[in-house]
Coordinates of C-alpha atoms and ligand atoms in Angstrom, one line a residue:
X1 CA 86.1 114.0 117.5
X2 CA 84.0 115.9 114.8
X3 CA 84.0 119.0 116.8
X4 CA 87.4 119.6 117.6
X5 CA 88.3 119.0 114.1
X6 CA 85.9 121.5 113.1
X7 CA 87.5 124.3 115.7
X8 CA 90.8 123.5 113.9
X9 CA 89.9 123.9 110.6
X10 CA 87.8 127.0 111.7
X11 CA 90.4 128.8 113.5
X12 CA 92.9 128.2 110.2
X13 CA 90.3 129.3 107.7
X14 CA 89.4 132.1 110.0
X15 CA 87.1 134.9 108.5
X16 CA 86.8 133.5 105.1
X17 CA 83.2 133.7 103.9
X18 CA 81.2 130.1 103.8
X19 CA 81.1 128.0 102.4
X20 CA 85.3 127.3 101.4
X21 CA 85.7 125.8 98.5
X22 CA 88.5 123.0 98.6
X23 CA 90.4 124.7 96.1
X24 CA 89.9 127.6 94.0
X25 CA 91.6 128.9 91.7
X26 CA 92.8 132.9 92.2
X27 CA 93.9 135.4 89.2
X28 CA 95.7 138.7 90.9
X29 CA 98.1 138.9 88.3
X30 CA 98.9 139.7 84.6
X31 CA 95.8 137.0 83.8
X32 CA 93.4 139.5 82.5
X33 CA 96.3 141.5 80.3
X34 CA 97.7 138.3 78.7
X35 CA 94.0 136.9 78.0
X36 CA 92.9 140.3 76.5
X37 CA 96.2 139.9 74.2
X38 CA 95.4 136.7 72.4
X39 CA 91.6 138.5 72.0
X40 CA 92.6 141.8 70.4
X41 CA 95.4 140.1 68.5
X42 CA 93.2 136.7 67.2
X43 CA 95.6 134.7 68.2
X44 CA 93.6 132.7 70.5
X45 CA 94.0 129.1 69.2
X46 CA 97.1 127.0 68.9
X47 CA 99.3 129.2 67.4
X48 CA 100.5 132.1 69.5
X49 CA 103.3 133.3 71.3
X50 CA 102.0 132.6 74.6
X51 CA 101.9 128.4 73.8
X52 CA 106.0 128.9 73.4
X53 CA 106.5 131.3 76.1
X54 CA 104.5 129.0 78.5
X55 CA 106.6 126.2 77.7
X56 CA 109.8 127.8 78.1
X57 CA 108.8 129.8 81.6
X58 CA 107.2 125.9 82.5
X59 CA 110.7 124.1 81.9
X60 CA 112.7 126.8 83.8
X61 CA 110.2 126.8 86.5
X62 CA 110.8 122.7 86.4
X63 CA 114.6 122.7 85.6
X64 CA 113.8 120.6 82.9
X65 CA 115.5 121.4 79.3
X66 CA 112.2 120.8 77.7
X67 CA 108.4 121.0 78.3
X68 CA 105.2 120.4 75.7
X69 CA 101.8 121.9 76.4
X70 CA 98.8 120.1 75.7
X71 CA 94.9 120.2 76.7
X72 CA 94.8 118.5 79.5
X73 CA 96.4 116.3 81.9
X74 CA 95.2 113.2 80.8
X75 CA 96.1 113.8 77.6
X76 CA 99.8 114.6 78.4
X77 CA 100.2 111.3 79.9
X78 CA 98.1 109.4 77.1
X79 CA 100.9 111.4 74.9
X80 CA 103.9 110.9 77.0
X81 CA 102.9 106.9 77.4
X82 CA 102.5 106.6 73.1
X83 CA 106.1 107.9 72.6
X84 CA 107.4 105.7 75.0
X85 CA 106.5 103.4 73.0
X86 CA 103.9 101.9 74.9
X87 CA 102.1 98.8 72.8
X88 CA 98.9 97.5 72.9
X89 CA 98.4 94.7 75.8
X90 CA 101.5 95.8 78.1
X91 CA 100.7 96.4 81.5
X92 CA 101.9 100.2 83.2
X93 CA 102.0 99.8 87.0
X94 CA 100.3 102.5 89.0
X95 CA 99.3 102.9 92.7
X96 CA 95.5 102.2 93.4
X97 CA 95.3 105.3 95.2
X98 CA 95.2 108.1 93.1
X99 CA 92.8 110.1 90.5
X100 CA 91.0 107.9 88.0
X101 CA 92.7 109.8 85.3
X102 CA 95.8 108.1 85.8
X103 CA 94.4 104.9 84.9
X104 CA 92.2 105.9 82.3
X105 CA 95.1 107.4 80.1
X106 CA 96.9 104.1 80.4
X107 CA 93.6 102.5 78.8
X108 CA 93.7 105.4 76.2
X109 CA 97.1 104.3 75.1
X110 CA 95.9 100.3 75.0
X111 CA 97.5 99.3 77.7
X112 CA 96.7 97.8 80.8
X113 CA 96.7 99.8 84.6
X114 CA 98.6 97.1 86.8
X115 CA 97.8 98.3 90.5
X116 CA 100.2 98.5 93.2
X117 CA 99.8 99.7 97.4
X118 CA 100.8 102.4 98.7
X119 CA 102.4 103.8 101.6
X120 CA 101.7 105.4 104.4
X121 CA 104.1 108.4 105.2
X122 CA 103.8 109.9 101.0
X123 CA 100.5 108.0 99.9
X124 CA 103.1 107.2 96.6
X125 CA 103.9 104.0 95.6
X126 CA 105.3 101.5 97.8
X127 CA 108.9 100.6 97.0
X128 CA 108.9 97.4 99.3
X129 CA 105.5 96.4 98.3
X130 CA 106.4 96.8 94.9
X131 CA 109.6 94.3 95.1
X132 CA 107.7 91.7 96.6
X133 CA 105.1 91.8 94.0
X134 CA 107.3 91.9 90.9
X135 CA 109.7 89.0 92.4
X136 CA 106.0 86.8 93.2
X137 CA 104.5 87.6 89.8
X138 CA 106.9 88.7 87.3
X139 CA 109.9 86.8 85.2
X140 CA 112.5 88.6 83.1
X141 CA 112.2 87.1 78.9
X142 CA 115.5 88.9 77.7
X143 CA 115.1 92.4 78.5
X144 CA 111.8 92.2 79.4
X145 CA 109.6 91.9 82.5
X146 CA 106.9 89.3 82.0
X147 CA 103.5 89.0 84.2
X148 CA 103.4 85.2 84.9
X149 CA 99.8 85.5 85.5
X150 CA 98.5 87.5 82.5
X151 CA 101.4 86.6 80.3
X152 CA 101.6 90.4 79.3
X153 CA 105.0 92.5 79.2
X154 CA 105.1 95.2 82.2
X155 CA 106.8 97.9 80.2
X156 CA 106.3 100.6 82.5
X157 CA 105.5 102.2 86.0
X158 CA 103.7 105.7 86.7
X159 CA 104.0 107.1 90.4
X160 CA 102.2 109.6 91.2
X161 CA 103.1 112.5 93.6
X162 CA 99.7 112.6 95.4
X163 CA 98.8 115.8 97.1
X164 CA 101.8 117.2 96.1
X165 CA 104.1 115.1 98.6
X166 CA 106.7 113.2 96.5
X167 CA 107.1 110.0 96.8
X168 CA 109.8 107.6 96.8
X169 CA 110.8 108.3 93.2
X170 CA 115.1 107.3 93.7
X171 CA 114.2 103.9 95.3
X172 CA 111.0 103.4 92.8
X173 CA 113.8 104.6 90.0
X174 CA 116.0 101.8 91.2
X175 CA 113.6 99.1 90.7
X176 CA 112.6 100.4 87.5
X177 CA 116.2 99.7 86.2
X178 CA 116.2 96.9 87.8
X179 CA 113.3 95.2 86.0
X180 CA 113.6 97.2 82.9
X181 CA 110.7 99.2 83.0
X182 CA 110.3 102.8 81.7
X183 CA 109.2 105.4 84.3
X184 CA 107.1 108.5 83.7
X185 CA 106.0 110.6 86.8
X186 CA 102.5 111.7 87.4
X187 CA 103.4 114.8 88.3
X188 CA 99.8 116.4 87.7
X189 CA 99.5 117.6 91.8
X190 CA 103.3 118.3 92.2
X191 CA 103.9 121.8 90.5
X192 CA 106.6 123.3 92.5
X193 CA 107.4 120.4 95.2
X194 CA 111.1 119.3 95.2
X195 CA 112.9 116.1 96.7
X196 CA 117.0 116.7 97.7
X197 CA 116.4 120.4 96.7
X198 CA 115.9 119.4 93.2
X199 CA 111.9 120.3 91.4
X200 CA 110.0 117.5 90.5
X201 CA 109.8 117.3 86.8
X202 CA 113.5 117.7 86.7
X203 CA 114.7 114.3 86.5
X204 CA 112.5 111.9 84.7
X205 CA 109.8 112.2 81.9
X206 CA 106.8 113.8 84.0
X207 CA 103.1 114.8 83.3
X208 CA 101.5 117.8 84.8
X209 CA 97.7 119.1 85.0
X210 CA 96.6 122.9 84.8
X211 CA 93.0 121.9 85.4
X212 CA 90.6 124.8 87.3
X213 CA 91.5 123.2 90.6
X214 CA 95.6 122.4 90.5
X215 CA 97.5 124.8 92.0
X216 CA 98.3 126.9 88.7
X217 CA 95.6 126.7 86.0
X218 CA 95.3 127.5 82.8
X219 CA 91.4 126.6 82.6
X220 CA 92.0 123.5 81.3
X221 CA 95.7 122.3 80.1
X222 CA 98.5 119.7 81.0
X223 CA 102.0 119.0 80.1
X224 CA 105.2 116.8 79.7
X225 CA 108.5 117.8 80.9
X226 CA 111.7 115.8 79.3
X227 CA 115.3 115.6 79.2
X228 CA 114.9 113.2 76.3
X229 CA 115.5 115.3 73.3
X230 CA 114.1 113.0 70.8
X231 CA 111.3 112.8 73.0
X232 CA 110.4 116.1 73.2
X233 CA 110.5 116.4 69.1
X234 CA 108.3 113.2 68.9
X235 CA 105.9 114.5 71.6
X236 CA 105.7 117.9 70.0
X237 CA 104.8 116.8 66.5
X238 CA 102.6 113.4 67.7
X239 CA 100.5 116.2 69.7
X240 CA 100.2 119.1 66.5
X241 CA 98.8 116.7 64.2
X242 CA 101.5 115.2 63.2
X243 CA 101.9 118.3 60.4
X244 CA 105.7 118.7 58.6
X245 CA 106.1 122.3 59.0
X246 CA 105.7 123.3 55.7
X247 CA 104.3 127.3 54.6
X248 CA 100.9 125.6 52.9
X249 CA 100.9 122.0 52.3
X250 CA 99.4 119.3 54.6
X251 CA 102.0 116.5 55.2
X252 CA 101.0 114.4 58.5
X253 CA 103.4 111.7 58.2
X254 CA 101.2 109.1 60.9
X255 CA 98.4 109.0 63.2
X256 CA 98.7 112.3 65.1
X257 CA 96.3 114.2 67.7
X258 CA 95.1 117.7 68.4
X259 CA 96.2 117.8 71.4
X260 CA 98.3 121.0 71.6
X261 CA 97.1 124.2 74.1
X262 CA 95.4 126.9 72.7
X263 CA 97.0 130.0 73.4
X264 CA 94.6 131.5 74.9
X265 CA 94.8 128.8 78.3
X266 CA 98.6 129.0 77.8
X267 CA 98.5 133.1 78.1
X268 CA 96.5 132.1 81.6
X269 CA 99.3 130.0 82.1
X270 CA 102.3 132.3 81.5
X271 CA 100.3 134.7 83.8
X272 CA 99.7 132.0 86.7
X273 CA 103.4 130.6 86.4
X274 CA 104.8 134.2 87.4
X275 CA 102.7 134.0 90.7
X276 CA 104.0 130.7 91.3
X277 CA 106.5 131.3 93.7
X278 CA 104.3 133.4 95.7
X279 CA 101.5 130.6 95.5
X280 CA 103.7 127.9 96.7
X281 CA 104.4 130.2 99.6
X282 CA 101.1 130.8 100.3
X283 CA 100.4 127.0 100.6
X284 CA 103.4 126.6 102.6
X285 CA 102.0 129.2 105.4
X286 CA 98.5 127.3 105.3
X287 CA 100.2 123.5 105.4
X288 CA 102.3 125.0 108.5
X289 CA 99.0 126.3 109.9
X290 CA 97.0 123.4 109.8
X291 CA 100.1 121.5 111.5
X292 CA 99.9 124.3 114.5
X293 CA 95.8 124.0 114.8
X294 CA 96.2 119.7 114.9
X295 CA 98.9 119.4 117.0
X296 CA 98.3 117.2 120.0
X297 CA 95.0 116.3 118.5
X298 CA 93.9 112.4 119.6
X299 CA 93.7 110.2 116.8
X300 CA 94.0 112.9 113.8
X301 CA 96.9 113.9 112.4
X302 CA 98.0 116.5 109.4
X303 CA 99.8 113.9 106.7
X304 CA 103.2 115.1 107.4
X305 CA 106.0 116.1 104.5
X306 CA 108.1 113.1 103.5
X307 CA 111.6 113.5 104.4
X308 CA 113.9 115.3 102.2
X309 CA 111.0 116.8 100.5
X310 CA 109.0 120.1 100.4
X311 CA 105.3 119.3 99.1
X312 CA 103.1 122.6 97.1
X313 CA 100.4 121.2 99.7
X314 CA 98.3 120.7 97.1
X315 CA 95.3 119.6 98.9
X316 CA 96.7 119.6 102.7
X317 CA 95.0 116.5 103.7
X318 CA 94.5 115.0 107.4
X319 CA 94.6 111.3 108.0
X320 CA 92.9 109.1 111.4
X321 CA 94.8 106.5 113.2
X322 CA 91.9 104.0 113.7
X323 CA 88.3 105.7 112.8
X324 CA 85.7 103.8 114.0
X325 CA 83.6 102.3 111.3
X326 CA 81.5 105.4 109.8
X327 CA 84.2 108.4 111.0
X328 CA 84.5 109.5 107.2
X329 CA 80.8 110.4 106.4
X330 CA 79.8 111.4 109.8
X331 CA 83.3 113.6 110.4
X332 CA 82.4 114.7 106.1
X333 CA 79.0 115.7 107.0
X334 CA 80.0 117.5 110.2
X335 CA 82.5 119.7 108.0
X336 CA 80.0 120.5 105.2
X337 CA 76.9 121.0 107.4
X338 CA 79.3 124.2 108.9
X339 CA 80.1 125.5 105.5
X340 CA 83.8 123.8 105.3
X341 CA 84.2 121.5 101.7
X342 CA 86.2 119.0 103.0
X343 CA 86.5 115.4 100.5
X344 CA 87.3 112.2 101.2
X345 CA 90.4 110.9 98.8
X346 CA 89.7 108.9 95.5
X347 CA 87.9 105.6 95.4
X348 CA 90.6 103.0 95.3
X349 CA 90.8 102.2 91.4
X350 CA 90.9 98.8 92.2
X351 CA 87.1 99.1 93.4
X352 CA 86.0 101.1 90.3
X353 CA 83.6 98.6 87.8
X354 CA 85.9 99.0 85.4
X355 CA 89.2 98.2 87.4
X356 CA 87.9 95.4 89.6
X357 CA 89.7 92.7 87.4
X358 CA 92.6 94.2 86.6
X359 CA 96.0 92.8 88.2
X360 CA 97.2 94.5 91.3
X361 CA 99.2 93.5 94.2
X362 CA 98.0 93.3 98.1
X363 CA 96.1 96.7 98.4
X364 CA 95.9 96.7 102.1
X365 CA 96.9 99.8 103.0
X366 CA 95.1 101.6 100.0
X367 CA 91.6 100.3 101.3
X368 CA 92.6 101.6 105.0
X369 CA 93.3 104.5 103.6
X370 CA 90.8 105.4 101.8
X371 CA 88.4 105.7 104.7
X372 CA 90.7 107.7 106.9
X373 CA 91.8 110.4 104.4
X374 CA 89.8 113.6 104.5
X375 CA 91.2 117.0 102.2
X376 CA 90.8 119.8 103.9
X377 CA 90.2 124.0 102.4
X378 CA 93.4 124.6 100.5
X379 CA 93.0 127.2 98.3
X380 CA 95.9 129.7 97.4
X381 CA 94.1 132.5 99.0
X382 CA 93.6 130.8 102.3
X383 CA 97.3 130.8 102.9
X384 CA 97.9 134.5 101.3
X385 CA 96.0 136.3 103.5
X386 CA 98.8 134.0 106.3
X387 CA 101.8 135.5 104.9
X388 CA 100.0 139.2 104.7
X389 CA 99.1 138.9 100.7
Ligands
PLP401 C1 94.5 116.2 87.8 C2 95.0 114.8 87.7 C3 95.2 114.2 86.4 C4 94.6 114.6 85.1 O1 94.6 115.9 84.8 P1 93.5 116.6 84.0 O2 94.2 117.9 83.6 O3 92.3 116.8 84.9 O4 93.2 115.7 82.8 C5 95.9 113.0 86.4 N1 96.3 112.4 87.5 C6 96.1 112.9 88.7 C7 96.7 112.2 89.9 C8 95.5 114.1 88.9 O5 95.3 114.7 90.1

């Protein structure tokens, strides 16, 4: 199978000099001006133009009335999860399939990652899963949501949009309300990807990443996009420090963190943002491609778009029906040995040292998946040079 996998991904990435990268990042547009800017102007740290402009071009580009810019992803979400209001001991349920990130900011805030399977068709969350676990091991204390096994409060859930495809965010919504549990999106692969027509971003609190391999990066960076107006206020002044503006004195009226962009990543950002459209294009053209060069293939398959949904293709990823035992390494090693840097998906979290005791419904389909998943060369560039960039 190895081989014809290999002509397929060949024939898409064509000409491109070996090895391809999985993802790099490109700068073709106002990147070097904007950077130069915050140099010759010394305004390269967290006060700048370009941190404001960058949040207001981010929120259009999200239809979302506000977004905050902070370092990084994990630390949007870590911020996003403390003015929620998440306390110490209450447990945030999140799929087992996803980066380790998303787990690891739930720790950060003091809470506890509660894992949940997901599906097959969007890798998010599993809406039907996720019923029958909460109605087996959860009980409702007023207007609370109780773990019967831990005794701990589930206060929250955090899909997560993996590759880009969205996942079932209405029907995850619904169960949310249901049970009373607040709902932030990780949205941190998802720049650009809409469900019904509308962005993701645009209807609940969400978290995005700018690291060096998202689609759009800023070098390092993340955000929060809210409709919440109070939110937004409390996120902006819990990540500057909490600092009263005030022309010289230094009034931090609680615990607050220095987690704001500098403006020198957010002047990458503003730059990278304008080339958006034509990145998620790009993408677009390379998904479509890889779709053309699998078609028919036995066994293989490109992980096709949820319905209702255009992904950004993040990381355009192809999935096997029933590998035998030892497809992933050998087909892995077959890709890299011809220059082509594929990856398998995350480690379940579940199977981390530090999440194997942590509570989690039947993770099934995670563990299946996990050895047929392979990520294939995705970088903006790939697909550019498709659609004649
Ligand atoms: C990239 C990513 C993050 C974290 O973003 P950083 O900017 O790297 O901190 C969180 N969750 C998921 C699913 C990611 O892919």
């Amino acid at each position: 199978m190895s081989s014809e996998i290999i002509a397929a991904v060949s024939a898409v990435v064509g000409e491109a000099p070996r090895p391809v990268a999985l993802h790099e990042p490109l700068f073709v547009g106002n990147e070097n001006a904007y950077v130069k800017s915050c140099i010759d102007e010394g305004w390269v740290s967290s006060v700048g133009e370009f941190v404001n402009r960058f949040e207001k071009d981010l929120a259009a580009f999200c239809n979302a009335p506000h977004a905050v810019v902070v370092v990084n992803g994990t630390c949007a979400i870590h911020a996003a999860l403390m003015v929620l209001g998440i306390q110490p001991g209450d447990e945030v349920i999140i799929p087992a399939l996803t980066f380790v990130a998303t787990a690891n900011a739930v720790v950060h805030a003091g809470a506890v990652p509660h894992f949940v399977d997901v599906e097959e068709t969007s890798l998010g969350m599993d809406p039907q899963t996720l019923i029958t676990h909460l109605e087996k091991i959860a009980t409702r204390q007023g207007n609370q949501t109780v773990n019967k096994l831990t005794g701990r409060p589930i206060r929250a859930m955090m899909p997560v949009h993996i590759f880009g495809h969205p996942c079932r965010l209405e029907e995850l919504a619904a169960i949310a309300r249901e049970w009373n549990l607040m709902l932030v999106e990780d949205a941190t692969e998802a720049l650009g990807s809409t469900q019904e027509g509308r962005p993701v971003g645009s209807r609940y609190t969400a978290v995005f990443s700018f690291n060096g391999n998202k689609m759009v990066t800023t070098g390092g960076g993340g955000a929060v996009t809210t409709h919440d107006e109070d939110l937004y206020q409390r996120l902006k002044h819990l990540t500057t420090t909490a600092k009263q503006p005030h022309k010289w004195a230094f009034l931090h009226d609680q615990v607050g963190y220095n987690y704001r962009m500098p403006n020198l990543n957010a002047a990458l950002g503003v730059a990278q943002l304008e080339q958006a459209p034509r990145f998620l294009a790009a993408k677009r053209a390379l998904a479509a491609a890889y779709m053309r060069a699998f078609e028919g293939m036995k066994g293989v398959r490109i992980l096709p778009t949820p319905p209702d949904t255009e992904s950004n293709y993040w990381l355009v990823s192809m999935v096997a029906d029933q590998p035998d035992e030892g497809w992933l390494d050998t087909t892995l090693k077959a890709l890299h040995d011809v220059g082509l840097q594929c990856r398998p998906i995350w480690q379940p979290l579940h199977m981390l040292p530090m999440y194997q005791e942590h509570p989690r419904s039947d993770l099934t389909r995670t563990e299946s998946l996990a050895k047929r998943l392979i990520s294939l060369p995705s970088s903006v560039k790939l697909g550019l040079s498709l659609i004649g960039g």
